[in-house]
Coordinates of C-alpha atoms in Angstrom, one line a residue:
Chain A
Q289 CA 0.1 -0.1 -0.3
Q290 CA 2.8 2.3 0.4
Q291 CA 4.1 1.7 -3.0
V292 CA 4.3 4.3 -5.8
K293 CA 4.6 2.6 -9.0
Q294 CA 6.2 4.7 -12.2
S295 CA 6.2 4.0 -15.7
P296 CA 8.0 4.1 -18.3
Q297 CA 11.6 3.3 -16.6
S298 CA 13.0 4.8 -19.5
L299 CA 12.1 7.3 -22.2
I300 CA 13.6 9.0 -25.5
V301 CA 11.8 12.3 -27.0
Q302 CA 12.8 14.5 -29.7
K303 CA 13.3 17.8 -29.0
G304 CA 9.7 19.6 -29.2
G305 CA 8.0 16.7 -28.1
I306 CA 5.9 15.7 -25.4
S307 CA 7.3 13.6 -22.6
I308 CA 4.4 11.7 -20.7
I309 CA 5.5 9.9 -17.4
N310 CA 2.8 8.0 -15.3
C311 CA 2.6 6.9 -11.8
A312 CA -0.1 5.0 -9.6
Y313 CA -0.9 4.7 -6.1
E314 CA -2.9 2.5 -3.7
N315 CA -2.7 4.5 -0.5
T316 CA -5.8 6.6 -0.6
A317 CA -4.2 8.5 2.7
F318 CA -1.9 10.0 0.2
D319 CA -3.0 13.8 -0.7
Y320 CA 0.4 15.5 -1.8
F321 CA 1.9 14.5 -4.6
P322 CA 5.4 16.1 -6.0
W323 CA 7.6 15.4 -8.9
Y324 CA 11.3 15.6 -8.4
Q325 CA 13.9 16.0 -10.9
Q326 CA 17.6 14.9 -10.7
F327 CA 20.4 15.5 -12.8
P328 CA 23.6 13.4 -12.7
G329 CA 25.5 14.3 -9.6
K330 CA 22.9 16.0 -8.2
G331 CA 20.0 15.3 -5.3
P332 CA 16.6 15.5 -6.5
A333 CA 15.1 18.6 -6.5
L334 CA 11.4 19.5 -6.5
L335 CA 9.7 20.4 -10.1
I336 CA 6.1 20.7 -9.4
A337 CA 3.5 19.2 -7.0
I338 CA -0.4 18.7 -6.8
R339 CA -2.9 18.0 -4.1
P340 CA -5.9 16.1 -4.8
D341 CA -8.4 19.0 -4.8
V342 CA -7.7 19.9 -8.2
S343 CA -7.1 17.7 -11.3
E344 CA -4.3 19.7 -13.1
K345 CA -1.8 22.0 -12.4
K346 CA 0.4 23.8 -14.8
E347 CA 3.7 25.4 -14.5
G348 CA 5.4 26.5 -17.5
R349 CA 6.1 23.7 -19.8
F350 CA 5.5 21.0 -17.0
T351 CA 1.8 19.9 -16.0
I352 CA 0.6 17.8 -13.5
S353 CA -2.8 15.7 -14.4
F354 CA -4.6 14.0 -11.6
N355 CA -7.4 11.3 -11.5
K356 CA -8.4 10.6 -7.9
S357 CA -10.8 8.0 -8.8
A358 CA -8.0 6.1 -10.8
K359 CA -5.6 6.6 -8.3
Q360 CA -3.2 8.0 -10.9
F361 CA -1.4 11.0 -12.0
S362 CA 1.0 12.0 -14.7
L363 CA 3.8 14.7 -15.5
H364 CA 3.7 16.1 -19.1
I365 CA 6.6 18.0 -20.5
M366 CA 5.3 20.0 -23.2
D367 CA 8.0 21.2 -25.8
S368 CA 10.6 19.2 -24.5
Q369 CA 14.2 20.4 -24.5
P370 CA 17.3 18.6 -24.3
G371 CA 18.2 20.5 -20.9
D372 CA 15.1 18.5 -19.7
S373 CA 17.4 15.5 -19.7
A374 CA 17.3 13.9 -16.2
T375 CA 15.7 11.4 -14.0
Y376 CA 12.2 12.0 -13.0
F377 CA 10.8 10.6 -9.9
C378 CA 7.0 11.0 -8.6
A379 CA 6.1 10.6 -4.8
A380 CA 3.5 10.8 -2.8
S381 CA 2.9 11.6 1.1
G382 CA 0.0 12.0 3.3
N383 CA 0.0 15.9 4.5
T384 CA -0.6 15.6 8.1
G385 CA 1.5 13.9 10.9
F386 CA 4.8 12.4 10.4
Q387 CA 4.0 10.7 7.0
K388 CA 6.8 9.4 4.9
L389 CA 7.4 10.7 1.3
V390 CA 7.1 7.6 -1.1
F391 CA 9.3 7.9 -4.2
G392 CA 8.5 6.1 -7.5
T393 CA 11.3 4.0 -9.2
G394 CA 12.2 7.0 -11.7
T395 CA 11.9 7.6 -15.3
R396 CA 15.4 8.3 -17.0
L397 CA 14.5 11.0 -19.7
L398 CA 16.6 11.7 -22.9
V399 CA 15.5 14.5 -25.1
S400 CA 17.6 14.1 -28.4
P401 CA 18.5 17.2 -30.1
Chain B
D259 CA 21.6 29.7 2.5
A260 CA 24.0 27.2 0.9
G261 CA 21.6 24.4 0.6
V262 CA 21.9 21.0 2.4
I263 CA 25.5 20.2 2.8
Q264 CA 26.9 16.7 3.0
S265 CA 30.4 15.3 3.4
P266 CA 32.3 13.6 2.1
R267 CA 31.0 13.9 -1.5
H268 CA 32.8 10.4 -2.3
E269 CA 34.0 7.5 0.2
V270 CA 35.7 4.6 -0.8
T271 CA 36.4 1.9 2.2
E272 CA 37.0 -1.3 2.8
M273 CA 34.5 -3.9 3.9
G274 CA 34.3 -4.4 7.6
Q275 CA 35.5 -0.8 8.1
E276 CA 33.4 2.1 9.9
V277 CA 31.9 4.7 7.7
T278 CA 30.4 8.1 8.7
L279 CA 28.7 10.4 6.7
R280 CA 27.7 14.0 7.4
C281 CA 24.9 16.4 6.8
K282 CA 24.1 20.0 7.6
P283 CA 20.5 21.0 6.9
I284 CA 19.2 24.2 5.8
S285 CA 19.4 26.5 8.6
G286 CA 15.3 26.7 10.1
H287 CA 14.4 23.6 8.8
N288 CA 13.3 21.4 11.5
S289 CA 13.0 17.9 9.7
L290 CA 15.7 15.8 8.5
F291 CA 15.7 12.8 6.2
W292 CA 18.6 10.1 5.4
Y293 CA 17.5 8.5 2.0
R294 CA 19.7 5.8 -0.2
Q295 CA 19.9 5.4 -3.5
T296 CA 20.3 2.7 -5.7
M297 CA 19.6 1.2 -9.3
M298 CA 17.7 -1.7 -8.1
R299 CA 16.0 -0.1 -5.0
G300 CA 15.4 3.6 -6.0
L301 CA 15.2 6.2 -3.4
E302 CA 14.5 4.4 0.1
L303 CA 14.1 6.5 3.1
L304 CA 16.2 5.2 5.8
I305 CA 15.3 7.6 8.8
Y306 CA 13.6 10.8 9.6
F307 CA 14.1 13.3 12.5
N308 CA 11.6 16.2 13.6
N309 CA 13.3 18.7 16.0
N310 CA 16.5 16.5 16.6
V311 CA 14.3 13.5 17.6
P312 CA 14.1 10.4 15.4
I313 CA 10.4 9.7 14.3
D314 CA 10.7 7.0 11.9
D315 CA 13.6 4.3 11.4
S316 CA 11.8 1.8 10.2
G317 CA 13.9 2.3 6.7
M318 CA 17.2 1.5 8.4
P319 CA 18.3 -2.2 6.7
E320 CA 19.9 -3.3 10.2
D321 CA 21.7 -2.7 13.3
R322 CA 24.9 -2.1 11.4
F323 CA 23.5 1.2 10.4
S324 CA 22.8 4.1 12.9
A325 CA 21.8 7.8 12.9
K326 CA 22.3 10.6 15.1
M327 CA 21.2 14.5 15.3
P328 CA 23.0 15.9 18.1
N329 CA 21.8 19.3 17.3
A330 CA 19.6 21.5 14.5
S331 CA 22.6 21.9 12.3
F332 CA 24.1 18.7 12.5
S333 CA 23.4 14.8 11.8
T334 CA 25.3 11.8 10.9
L335 CA 24.8 8.2 9.5
K336 CA 27.1 5.7 10.4
I337 CA 27.7 2.2 8.9
Q338 CA 29.6 -0.2 11.0
P339 CA 30.7 -2.7 9.9
S340 CA 30.4 -1.7 6.4
E341 CA 29.7 -4.2 3.4
P342 CA 29.8 -4.3 -0.3
R343 CA 26.1 -4.3 -0.4
D344 CA 26.1 -1.0 1.1
S345 CA 27.6 0.7 -1.7
A346 CA 25.0 3.4 -2.8
V347 CA 24.7 7.0 -2.8
Y348 CA 23.1 8.5 0.2
F349 CA 21.3 11.6 0.5
C350 CA 20.1 14.1 3.2
A351 CA 17.2 16.1 2.8
S352 CA 15.4 18.7 5.2
S353 CA 12.5 20.6 5.3
S354 CA 10.6 23.1 7.6
R355 CA 7.3 21.4 8.4
H356 CA 6.1 18.5 10.1
G357 CA 5.8 15.2 7.5
M358 CA 6.3 16.0 4.0
G359 CA 3.3 17.7 2.7
T360 CA 5.9 20.6 1.5
E361 CA 9.2 20.7 -0.2
A362 CA 12.0 18.5 0.6
F363 CA 15.6 19.8 -0.3
F364 CA 18.2 17.5 -1.0
G365 CA 21.9 17.6 -0.4
Q366 CA 24.1 16.4 -3.5
G367 CA 24.9 13.3 -1.9
T368 CA 27.5 10.9 -0.8
R369 CA 28.7 8.1 -3.3
L370 CA 30.0 5.3 -1.1
T371 CA 32.0 2.4 -2.5
V372 CA 32.8 -0.6 -0.2
V373 CA 35.2 -2.9 -1.8

């Protein structure tokens, strides 16, 4: 129940294309869903996050789509750029008390020039 | 602020030796987390401190691992004795609220190699 399943494991997208990464969760107590971006040799950094009271959140070229009934959420990167090449992690946690942030297994994105 | 600072950045040690990883969280943050990252298991939460008190250490793999937070500005993760399977990147992260319903800031990690 604590797992967050992420797919695909790796993704190659042409410059200007749309990158889509999907995640699914089981624990209905989760109510905070961040995405982290990690470049080689660096720690993960928060990219964008959503709470389940909205179905979509957009920040620049990055959009989270959230489907509460299906317990799924996804990251869309519009107009993908080579600089977006990184590993992306979805995560989930409860928003009260001492709840763990559970990470997906990561998606390695390569945007080809 | 310089962010979360971890040291050393790289550590190579022989099996059986003691290893100590260090972390300085962001000033004012009251939550600190230790994560381990491997290709096989991804990002695993090892232990979580709030106000210097260990709250959840259920992710600590075995008794060889221990963590301390003697004050708000310093934490250590110790492995004794180390084994080759402990080879991984260890991250420290901090945040400013209870739990993780807010942004966690990660350090650059310590790459540990046990030979």
